[in-house]
Amino acid sequence: MRILRFFITRIFLKRWILVLGMIILLFLANYLSFTTARSVISTFQGYQEIETLNQEGTFISNLDPNSEADFGNIKIDDTQKVYEYLNNNYTYALQANGFVTSLDNKHKMDVIFNYINEESYKINQFRLSQGKHLNFNYKFNKEKMPVLVGAGLAKTYPVGSNIEITDPVTQQLVNLKVQGVLKKNSHRSNFYAPNSKTYFNFSIFLPVNEGFIQSAGRDLHVGGLMDIALLDSTKEKAMNVKEHLQENLGLDFNFFNQQENFNYFEDYYVDSLKIICTITLILLIIIVCLAVWNNLVCIRLMIKDFTINLLVGLSYSKLRAIFYSYFGILFSIIIAILIVITAINRYGFWLSKDSTFATYGIFGLISMDWMALLIVLFIDFIIGFTIVELTIRKIKSIPISVGVLQ
């Protein structure tokens, strides 16, 4: 420990400004590596989750971004006709998220109502921590409506409890019965950006059937059309729906299969990834060169003390261990800072009461964060190994006689 302290204070920190610069660069490289790794992991998860939609005969709608939509002129009768047309001619998956409502809960978070039909529920395959899956065979306003609640609402509204509230899309007083609780951090990946996720820890899922659609208002009707998925269909049939929506609602929708959505995402995502990876690689090369150069300069400045240590028994294997210990301490500090920053960022969603992104995890970090940190640790190991071995190799080339003469 004494020799390690000597090397840190008298040699490694001899030029502390250079060391500080190296630490800053190392932190930036670690942060970029962490962000990139987490994004790639999130994207991979998104691809796996959405893969069930990536099959022949499935077409997903989205409002044409170049169209001018006048939602004020859309009437409930027109939207009802659209859903009658869909019910009579198509099999479709509908999920409308994001209807915020005020509902008392332990964490005082906004509660989001999500509406989902049976086909979409089968595709999502939500996992439950308690209770049973949704039942879609109920009569709206005649029976209690079975619902699923997010993990954040489980203590306030456990399985079997009743919730009486005005439904935001029907504007009617409804009686909800909690049938099940979603597992922590249940989420849905975006069809057009698989690396983006919406979390359901503070959501309530309501089952949608034909009776409910008939009672629902325009907001659900229009919102449900935004990402509606036509199943077991053809491109021609999808174009028929497009024309029907244009004629009845004046809205211009596109219908793409999921592979086309993936291609659109990859067009801009891969390029961004290449830029970030290139910047990170350049930073890592600079860090390695700067660290080796700084170590050698500091040793040359302290060549007398360094030589004395070699003469009294300091071997190159011990010197190697000292270098690994020093850089291990540096990397540990930087990883700890990364963990703190990520935890603060995650906790910020709780403080701002943003229920869409509030998550549960160890020290506030979720699984993809920890996996990304493991990747960063592996990169740091390679960096540390490269720096130490290059430094030792250069030190061995310094004649010990130089230190003896001094």
C-alpha positions as a printed Julia matrix, in Angstrom:
406×3 Matrix{Float64}:
   0.0     0.0     0.0
   2.89    2.37    0.82
   4.56    1.79   -2.53
   1.23    2.3    -4.31
   0.74    5.6    -2.46
   4.26    6.64   -3.42
   3.68    5.94   -7.11
   0.31    7.72   -7.13
   1.5    10.87   -5.33
   5.09   11.14   -6.58
   4.87    9.71  -10.1
   1.33    9.39  -11.53
   0.17   12.76  -10.18
   3.42   14.56  -10.9
   1.65   16.38  -13.74
  -1.84   16.52  -12.31
  -3.2    18.73  -15.09
  -2.46   16.03  -17.66
  -3.97   13.4   -15.36
  -7.09   15.52  -14.92
  -7.38   15.93  -18.69
  -7.01   12.19  -19.15
  -9.73   11.52  -16.53
 -12.11   13.94  -18.27
 -11.49   12.28  -21.64
 -11.87    8.86  -20.05
 -15.19    9.88  -18.51
 -16.44   11.2   -21.85
 -15.41    7.98  -23.59
 -17.08    5.9   -20.87
 -20.25    7.99  -21.03
 -20.45    7.72  -24.82
 -19.77    3.97  -24.63
 -22.44    3.57  -21.96
 -25.02    5.6   -23.87
 -24.31    3.75  -27.12
 -24.35    0.31  -25.47
 -27.62    1.05  -23.68
 -29.21    2.33  -26.89
 -28.13   -0.8   -28.8
 -29.46   -3.06  -26.02
 -32.76   -1.16  -25.96
 -32.99   -1.42  -29.75
 -32.29   -5.15  -29.68
 -35.01   -5.61  -27.05
 -37.4    -3.52  -29.14
 -36.75   -5.64  -32.23
 -37.47   -8.81  -30.27
 -40.7    -7.4   -28.82
 -42.03   -6.09  -32.12
 -40.95   -9.14  -34.12
 -44.45  -10.63  -33.72
 -45.73   -7.86  -35.99
 -42.97   -8.34  -38.54
 -44.77  -10.89  -40.65
 -46.55  -11.05  -43.97
 -50.07   -9.67  -43.93
 -49.57   -7.16  -41.09
 -49.75   -3.44  -41.86
 -49.4    -0.64  -39.3
 -50.9     2.79  -39.75
 -49.42    6.17  -39.01
 -50.63    9.65  -39.82
 -48.76   11.12  -42.78
 -46.47   13.81  -41.27
 -46.85   15.94  -44.4
 -50.65   15.99  -44.27
 -52.73   18.75  -42.72
 -55.06   17.15  -40.19
 -58.11   19.09  -39.01
 -59.29   17.09  -35.99
 -61.87   19.76  -35.1
 -64.04   18.84  -38.09
 -64.12   15.12  -37.28
 -67.5    14.01  -35.92
 -68.26   11.04  -33.7
 -70.67    9.64  -36.3
 -67.85    9.55  -38.84
 -65.49    7.7   -36.53
 -68.23    5.23  -35.61
 -68.68    4.42  -39.3
 -64.95    3.82  -39.62
 -64.93    1.29  -36.77
 -68.05   -0.42  -38.08
 -66.24   -0.8   -41.41
 -63.15   -2.21  -39.67
 -65.16   -4.6   -37.48
 -67.05   -5.97  -40.46
 -64.11   -6.38  -42.81
 -60.84   -6.65  -40.94
 -59.01   -8.19  -38.02
 -57.04   -5.45  -36.28
 -54.95   -4.79  -33.18
 -55.75   -1.56  -31.36
 -53.9     0.03  -28.48
 -54.4     3.66  -27.48
 -52.09    4.91  -24.73
 -51.64    8.14  -22.86
 -55.02    9.17  -21.45
 -53.97   10.84  -18.19
 -56.38   10.84  -15.27
 -56.28   11.85  -11.62
 -56.4     8.79   -9.4
 -55.11    8.65   -5.84
 -52.03    6.49   -5.38
 -49.19    6.07   -2.91
 -46.62    7.86   -5.09
 -48.93   10.71   -6.18
 -48.11   10.01   -9.82
 -50.37   10.74  -12.76
 -52.19    7.56  -13.75
 -52.43    6.75  -17.45
 -55.37    4.86  -18.95
 -54.41    2.59  -21.84
 -57.06    0.97  -24.02
 -56.35   -2.32  -25.73
 -58.39   -4.79  -27.76
 -58.02   -8.56  -27.62
 -55.85   -8.9   -30.72
 -53.38   -6.32  -29.48
 -53.35   -7.94  -26.03
 -52.38  -11.29  -27.58
 -49.54   -9.62  -29.49
 -48.12   -7.77  -26.46
 -48.07  -10.87  -24.23
 -47.87   -8.89  -20.99
 -46.48  -10.78  -18.02
 -48.24  -10.55  -14.67
 -46.83  -10.64  -11.16
 -50.27  -11.29   -9.64
 -53.81  -12.14  -10.7
 -55.27  -13.19  -14.04
 -55.13  -11.91  -17.59
 -57.76   -9.6   -19.07
 -61.2   -10.81  -19.99
 -62.75   -9.15  -23.04
 -66.16  -10.8   -22.79
 -67.94   -8.25  -20.64
 -70.88   -5.92  -21.16
 -69.94   -2.29  -20.85
 -71.93   -0.38  -18.21
 -73.69   -3.58  -17.13
 -70.79   -5.41  -15.54
 -67.67   -4.39  -13.68
 -64.88   -3.77  -16.13
 -61.82   -6.04  -15.59
 -58.53   -4.13  -15.69
 -54.8    -4.62  -15.19
 -52.77   -2.16  -13.12
 -49.07   -1.33  -13.24
 -46.67   -2.4   -10.51
 -46.61    1.11   -9.03
 -50.35    0.94   -8.32
 -50.39   -2.59   -6.88
 -50.29   -1.56   -3.21
 -52.99    1.08   -3.58
 -55.18   -1.08   -5.83
 -54.42   -4.77   -5.18
 -56.03   -7.64   -7.08
 -59.78   -7.77   -6.34
 -60.15   -4.09   -5.45
 -62.68   -1.82   -7.15
 -62.04    1.59   -8.7
 -64.91    3.97   -9.37
 -63.91    6.76  -11.72
 -65.1     8.8   -14.68
 -63.6     7.22  -17.76
 -61.72    9.84  -19.83
 -62.85    8.54  -23.23
 -66.52    7.76  -22.55
 -67.0    10.49  -19.92
 -69.11    8.0   -17.99
 -68.77    6.78  -14.41
 -67.33    3.27  -14.61
 -66.65    0.58  -12.04
 -63.3    -1.11  -12.61
 -62.21   -4.33  -10.97
 -58.48   -5.05  -10.7
 -57.94   -8.48  -12.22
 -54.15   -8.54  -12.39
 -50.91   -6.66  -11.79
 -48.27   -6.18  -14.48
 -44.67   -7.09  -13.71
 -42.35   -4.23  -12.82
 -41.13   -2.17  -15.75
 -43.59   -3.69  -18.23
 -43.3    -1.6   -21.35
 -43.97   -1.23  -25.04
 -41.38   -0.35  -27.67
 -42.21    2.18  -30.35
 -42.99    0.7   -33.78
 -40.97    3.4   -35.54
 -38.13    3.73  -32.98
 -37.55    0.38  -31.24
 -34.99    1.94  -28.89
 -37.74    4.11  -27.37
 -39.99    2.64  -24.67
 -43.13    3.57  -22.77
 -43.32    2.1   -19.27
 -46.57    0.99  -17.64
 -45.73    1.05  -13.93
 -48.45    3.64  -13.37
 -50.9     2.6   -16.06
 -54.28    0.93  -16.05
 -55.17   -1.28  -19.01
 -58.82   -1.36  -19.99
 -60.1    -4.05  -22.37
 -61.77   -2.74  -25.52
 -64.56   -4.66  -27.24
 -67.19   -3.57  -29.76
 -69.56   -2.43  -27.03
 -66.92   -0.2   -25.51
 -65.97    1.31  -28.88
 -69.58    2.23  -29.52
 -69.69    4.11  -26.21
 -66.26    5.72  -26.55
 -65.69    9.27  -27.67
 -63.85   10.75  -30.61
 -60.51   10.94  -28.79
 -60.22    7.18  -28.44
 -61.51    6.57  -31.95
 -58.94    8.87  -33.54
 -56.12    7.93  -31.14
 -56.7     4.24  -31.78
 -56.24    4.75  -35.51
 -52.75    6.23  -35.11
 -50.99    2.88  -34.62
 -53.7     0.42  -35.58
 -52.34   -2.83  -37.02
 -54.26   -4.68  -39.72
 -53.72   -8.42  -39.31
 -53.95  -11.18  -41.95
 -54.44   -8.52  -44.6
 -52.95   -7.47  -47.94
 -51.48   -4.26  -49.28
 -54.59   -3.77  -51.43
 -56.91   -4.1   -48.42
 -54.71   -1.71  -46.43
 -55.05    0.84  -49.24
 -58.82    0.42  -49.07
 -58.71    1.39  -45.38
 -56.49    4.35  -46.26
 -59.08    5.57  -48.8
 -61.93    4.97  -46.36
 -60.2     7.07  -43.68
 -59.5     9.83  -46.17
 -63.11    9.95  -47.35
 -64.76    9.82  -43.93
 -62.31   11.65  -41.66
 -60.2    13.7   -44.05
 -57.05   12.14  -42.57
 -54.2    10.87  -44.71
 -52.75    7.67  -43.22
 -49.83    5.55  -44.37
 -49.83    1.78  -43.97
 -46.45    0.09  -43.78
 -45.36   -3.37  -42.74
 -43.03   -3.58  -39.76
 -39.97   -4.32  -41.87
 -40.52   -0.99  -43.67
 -40.72    0.7   -40.25
 -37.46   -0.99  -39.26
 -35.82    0.17  -42.49
 -36.94    3.74  -41.88
 -35.53    3.62  -38.34
 -32.22    2.11  -39.45
 -31.71    4.8   -42.09
 -31.02    7.45  -39.46
 -30.14    5.32  -36.42
 -27.19    3.44  -37.96
 -25.63    6.67  -39.24
 -25.92    8.27  -35.78
 -24.43    5.13  -34.23
 -21.46    5.23  -36.61
 -20.73    8.86  -35.72
 -20.86    8.19  -31.96
 -18.71    5.06  -32.27
 -16.13    6.94  -34.35
 -15.92    9.77  -31.79
 -15.61    7.25  -28.96
 -12.84    5.32  -30.74
 -10.88    8.53  -31.38
 -11.22    9.48  -27.71
 -10.0     6.04  -26.61
  -6.94    6.25  -28.86
  -6.14    9.72  -27.5
  -6.59    8.45  -23.93
  -4.22    5.51  -24.43
  -1.54    7.69  -26.03
  -1.92   10.44  -23.42
  -1.82    7.98  -20.5
   1.29    6.15  -21.75
   3.08    9.41  -22.52
   2.13   10.93  -19.15
   3.31    7.84  -17.26
   6.68    7.84  -19.05
   7.23   11.57  -18.56
   6.44   11.32  -14.86
   8.78    8.35  -14.42
  11.6    10.17  -16.24
  11.07   13.17  -13.94
  11.3    10.86  -10.93
  13.89    8.51  -12.41
  16.11    8.72   -9.32
  13.4     7.6    -6.89
  12.13    5.07   -9.38
  15.6     3.51   -9.79
  16.11    3.3    -6.03
  12.89    1.32   -5.75
  14.07   -1.02   -8.5
  17.4    -1.53   -6.73
  15.81   -2.33   -3.36
  13.57   -5.04   -4.74
  10.75   -3.56   -6.87
  10.25   -6.04   -9.7
   8.58   -5.34  -13.01
   5.75   -7.72  -12.05
   5.1    -5.64   -8.91
   5.31   -2.49  -11.01
   2.75   -3.96  -13.38
   0.43   -4.7   -10.42
   0.85   -1.1    -9.21
  -0.15    0.25  -12.63
  -3.19   -2.04  -12.79
  -4.21   -0.97   -9.27
  -3.9     2.71  -10.19
  -5.97    2.47  -13.35
  -8.41    0.13  -11.58
  -9.01    2.9    -9.03
  -9.53    5.46  -11.83
 -11.97    3.25  -13.73
 -13.87    2.41  -10.52
 -14.34    6.09   -9.73
 -15.59    6.82  -13.25
 -17.99    3.84  -13.21
 -19.31    5.01   -9.82
 -19.9     8.48  -11.28
 -21.75    6.91  -14.24
 -23.96    4.93  -11.85
 -24.76    8.06   -9.83
 -25.58   10.12  -12.95
 -27.81    7.38  -14.36
 -29.57    6.87  -11.0
 -30.19   10.62  -10.69
 -31.57   10.68  -14.23
 -33.93    7.76  -13.47
 -34.96    9.29  -10.15
 -35.68   12.58  -11.94
 -38.69   10.98  -13.61
 -40.09   10.19  -10.16
 -39.49   13.72   -8.93
 -41.17   15.22  -12.0
 -44.04   12.7   -11.64
 -43.45   11.48  -15.19
 -45.25    8.15  -14.97
 -44.4     7.24  -18.58
 -40.7     6.78  -17.76
 -40.72    6.03  -14.01
 -38.98    2.67  -13.48
 -37.9     0.3   -10.72
 -34.37   -1.04  -10.37
 -31.36   -1.79   -8.18
 -30.02    1.6    -7.04
 -32.5     3.06   -9.52
 -30.9     1.36  -12.55
 -32.86   -1.08  -14.69
 -31.5    -4.19  -16.41
 -30.4    -2.48  -19.64
 -28.39    0.06  -17.58
 -26.48   -2.72  -15.8
 -25.83   -4.58  -19.05
 -24.46   -1.37  -20.6
 -22.22   -0.86  -17.56
 -20.82   -4.38  -17.98
 -19.93   -3.52  -21.58
 -18.22   -0.31  -20.39
 -16.27   -2.35  -17.8
 -15.07   -4.67  -20.57
 -13.97   -1.67  -22.68
 -12.18   -0.2   -19.64
 -10.4    -3.51  -19.09
  -9.1    -3.42  -22.67
  -8.02    0.22  -22.27
  -6.3    -0.46  -18.95
  -4.55   -3.55  -20.3
  -3.3    -1.63  -23.34
  -2.05    1.34  -21.31
  -0.28   -0.77  -18.68
   1.4    -3.19  -21.07
   2.59   -0.39  -23.38
   3.89    1.58  -20.4
   5.76   -1.41  -18.93
   7.27   -2.17  -22.32
   8.52    1.41  -22.66
   9.84    1.47  -19.08
  11.9    -1.66  -19.7
  13.59    0.15  -22.58
  14.83    2.9   -20.21
  18.42    2.05  -19.16
  18.63    1.66  -15.38
  22.07    3.26  -15.53
  20.42    6.64  -16.15
  18.77    6.48  -12.74
  21.94    5.13  -11.06
  24.01    8.03  -12.34
  21.46   10.54  -11.03
